[in-house]
XYZ file of C-alpha atoms in Angstrom:
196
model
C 107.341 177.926 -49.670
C 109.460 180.308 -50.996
C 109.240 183.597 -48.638
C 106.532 186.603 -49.113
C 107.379 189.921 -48.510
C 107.223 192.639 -51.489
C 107.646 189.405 -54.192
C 103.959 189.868 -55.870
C 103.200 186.977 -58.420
C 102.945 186.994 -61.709
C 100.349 184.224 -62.788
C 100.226 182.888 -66.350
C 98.030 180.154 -67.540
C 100.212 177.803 -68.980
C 99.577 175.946 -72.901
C 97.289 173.221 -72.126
C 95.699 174.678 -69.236
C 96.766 172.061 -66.864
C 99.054 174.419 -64.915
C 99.185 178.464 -63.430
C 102.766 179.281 -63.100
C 103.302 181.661 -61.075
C 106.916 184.088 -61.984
C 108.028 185.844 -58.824
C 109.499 189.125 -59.330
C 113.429 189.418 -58.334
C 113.365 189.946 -54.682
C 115.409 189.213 -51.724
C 112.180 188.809 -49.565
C 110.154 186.248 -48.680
C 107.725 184.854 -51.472
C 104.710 181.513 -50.600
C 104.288 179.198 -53.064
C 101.021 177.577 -51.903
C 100.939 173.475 -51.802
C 97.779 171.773 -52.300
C 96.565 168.631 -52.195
C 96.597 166.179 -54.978
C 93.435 164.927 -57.095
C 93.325 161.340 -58.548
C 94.078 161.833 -62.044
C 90.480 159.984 -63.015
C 88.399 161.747 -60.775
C 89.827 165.231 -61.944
C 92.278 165.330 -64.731
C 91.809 169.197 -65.228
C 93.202 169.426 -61.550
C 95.539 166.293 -61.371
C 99.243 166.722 -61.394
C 101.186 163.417 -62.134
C 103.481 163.069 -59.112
C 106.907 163.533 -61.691
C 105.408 166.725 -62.412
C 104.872 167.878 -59.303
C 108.441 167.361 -58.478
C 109.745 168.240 -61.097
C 107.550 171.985 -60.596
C 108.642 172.263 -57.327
C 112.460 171.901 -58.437
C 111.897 174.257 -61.071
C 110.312 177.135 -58.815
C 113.355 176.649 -56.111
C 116.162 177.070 -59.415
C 114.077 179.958 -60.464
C 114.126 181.871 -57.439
C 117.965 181.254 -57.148
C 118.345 182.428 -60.510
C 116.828 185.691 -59.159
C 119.547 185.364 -56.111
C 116.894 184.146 -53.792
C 119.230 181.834 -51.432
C 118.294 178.802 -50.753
C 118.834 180.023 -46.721
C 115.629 181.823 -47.683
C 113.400 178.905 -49.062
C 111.328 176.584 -47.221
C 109.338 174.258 -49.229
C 106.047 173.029 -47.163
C 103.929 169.760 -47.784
C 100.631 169.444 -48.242
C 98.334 168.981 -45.366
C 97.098 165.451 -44.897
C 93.522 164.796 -46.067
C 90.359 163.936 -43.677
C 89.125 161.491 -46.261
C 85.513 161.450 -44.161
C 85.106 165.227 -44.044
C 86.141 165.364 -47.734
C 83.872 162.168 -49.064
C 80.357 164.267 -47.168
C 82.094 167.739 -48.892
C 82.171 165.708 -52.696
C 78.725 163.948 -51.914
C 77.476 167.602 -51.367
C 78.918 168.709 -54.514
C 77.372 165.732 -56.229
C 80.750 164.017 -56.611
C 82.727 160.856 -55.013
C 85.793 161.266 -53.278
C 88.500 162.525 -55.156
C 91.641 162.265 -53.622
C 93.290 159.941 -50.586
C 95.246 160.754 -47.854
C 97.568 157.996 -48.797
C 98.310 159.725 -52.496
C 98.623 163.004 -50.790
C 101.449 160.962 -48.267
C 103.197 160.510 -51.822
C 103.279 164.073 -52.868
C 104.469 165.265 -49.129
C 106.955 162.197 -50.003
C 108.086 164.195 -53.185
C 108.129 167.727 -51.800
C 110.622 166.438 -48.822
C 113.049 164.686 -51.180
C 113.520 168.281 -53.833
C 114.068 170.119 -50.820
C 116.983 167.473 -50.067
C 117.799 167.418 -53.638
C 117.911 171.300 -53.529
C 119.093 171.786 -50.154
C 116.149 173.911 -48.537
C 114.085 173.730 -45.427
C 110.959 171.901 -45.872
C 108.137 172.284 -43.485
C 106.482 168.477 -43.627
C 102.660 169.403 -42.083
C 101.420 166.335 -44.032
C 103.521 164.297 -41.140
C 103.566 166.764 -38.389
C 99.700 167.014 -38.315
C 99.263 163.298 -38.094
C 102.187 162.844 -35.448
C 101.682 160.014 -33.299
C 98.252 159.110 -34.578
C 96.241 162.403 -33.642
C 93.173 163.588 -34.649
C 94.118 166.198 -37.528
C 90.246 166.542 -38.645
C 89.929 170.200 -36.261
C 92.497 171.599 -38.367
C 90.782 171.168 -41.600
C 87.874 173.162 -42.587
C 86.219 170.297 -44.813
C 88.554 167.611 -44.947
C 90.916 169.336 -47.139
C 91.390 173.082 -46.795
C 92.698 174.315 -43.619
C 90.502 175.695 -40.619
C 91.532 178.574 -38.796
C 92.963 176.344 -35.983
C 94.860 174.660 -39.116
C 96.491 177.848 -40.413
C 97.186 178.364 -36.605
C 99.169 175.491 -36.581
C 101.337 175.986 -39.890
C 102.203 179.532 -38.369
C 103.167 178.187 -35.172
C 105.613 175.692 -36.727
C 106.330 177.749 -40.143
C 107.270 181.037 -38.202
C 110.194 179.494 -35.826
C 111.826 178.747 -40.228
C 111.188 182.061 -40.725
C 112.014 184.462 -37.759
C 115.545 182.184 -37.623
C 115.614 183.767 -41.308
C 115.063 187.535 -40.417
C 115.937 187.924 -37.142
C 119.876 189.146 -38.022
C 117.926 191.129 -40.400
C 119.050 194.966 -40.004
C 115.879 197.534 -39.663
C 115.613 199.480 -42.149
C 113.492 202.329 -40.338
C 113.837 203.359 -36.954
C 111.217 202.053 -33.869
C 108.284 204.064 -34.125
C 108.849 205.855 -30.746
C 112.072 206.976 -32.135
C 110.079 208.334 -35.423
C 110.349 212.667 -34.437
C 106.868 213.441 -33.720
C 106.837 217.128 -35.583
C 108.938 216.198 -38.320
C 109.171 212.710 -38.996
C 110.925 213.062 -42.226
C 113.721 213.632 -40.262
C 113.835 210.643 -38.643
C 113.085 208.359 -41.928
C 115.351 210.071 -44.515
C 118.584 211.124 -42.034
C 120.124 214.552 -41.506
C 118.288 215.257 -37.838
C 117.675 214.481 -34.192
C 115.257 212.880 -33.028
């Protein structure tokens, strides 16, 4: 993750049409960078990523957004969830497919994702180990085995928002607290020269 804020993406197709790359416009908010989970390159080679690559993307994205004087104080980098290889194998069969990716391969790319941030000297956010801690059942936080259920995105908040609020809580306010907003002329209030 990057941080998300007013930073809208930009999405290109790249040549090829293996990759989107998204450009984030100069910003000193937080921008996401979504992480998902990694196909085997013979059961999807439109979709697969070879793991160099991945890295390699990730790095990339963190220079760019320093290039744009994003600090990297203000970048965390998240894993990928780990994959309920049951719940995804019935989701493929549905789809009239086999199973397409393993937990084990997405352990790899979580692998990958935690040594850039090292390399680049961010936060990382490692779900793909935190969800699996101490051999619990991660299955109620995916939605089919791959894509996060609501109780899922409950849990990345819940462990991504103590990274962030340590980010923005020195954070001046820009405008004042609503009940100090004057009620007949509130321009006063946002734009200076007045009471309250």
């Amino acid at each position: 993750m990057a941080q998300g804020g007013s930073a809208f993406p930009r999405c290109s197709q790249s040549p090829g049409g293996r990759l989107v790359n998204c450009v984030l416009e100069p910003s000193p908010s937080p921008a996401l960078v979504p992480n998902d989970s990694p196909v085997t390159s013979n059961e999807n080679p439109k979709q697969h990523i070879p793991l160099e690559e991945y890295a390699a993307n990730l790095r990339s994205m963190v220079q760019y957004l320093r290039s744009v004087d994003v600090p990297e104080g203000r970048i965390v980098l998240i894993t990928p969830p780990p994959l309920c290889e049951a719940a995804w194998e019935k989701e493929c069969l549905a789809q009239g497919c086999k199973l397409n990716r393993l937990n084990v391969v997405v352990g790899e790319y979580a692998s990958a994702c935690l040594q850039v941030a090292r390399d680049c000297g961010t936060d990382v956010l490692d779900l793909w180990t935190l969800m699996q801690k101490d051999g619990q059942d991660f299955s109620p936080y995916l939605s089919d085995g791959l894509h996060l259920s609501p109780k899922g995105n409950e849990f990345l908040f819940s462990h991504l928002w103590p990274l962030i609020e340590k980010r923005v809580s020195s954070l001046p306010l820009l405008l004042p607290y609503w009940r100090d907003v004057a009620e007949a002329r509130p321009e006063l209030s946002l734009l200076g020269d007045g009471d309250h």
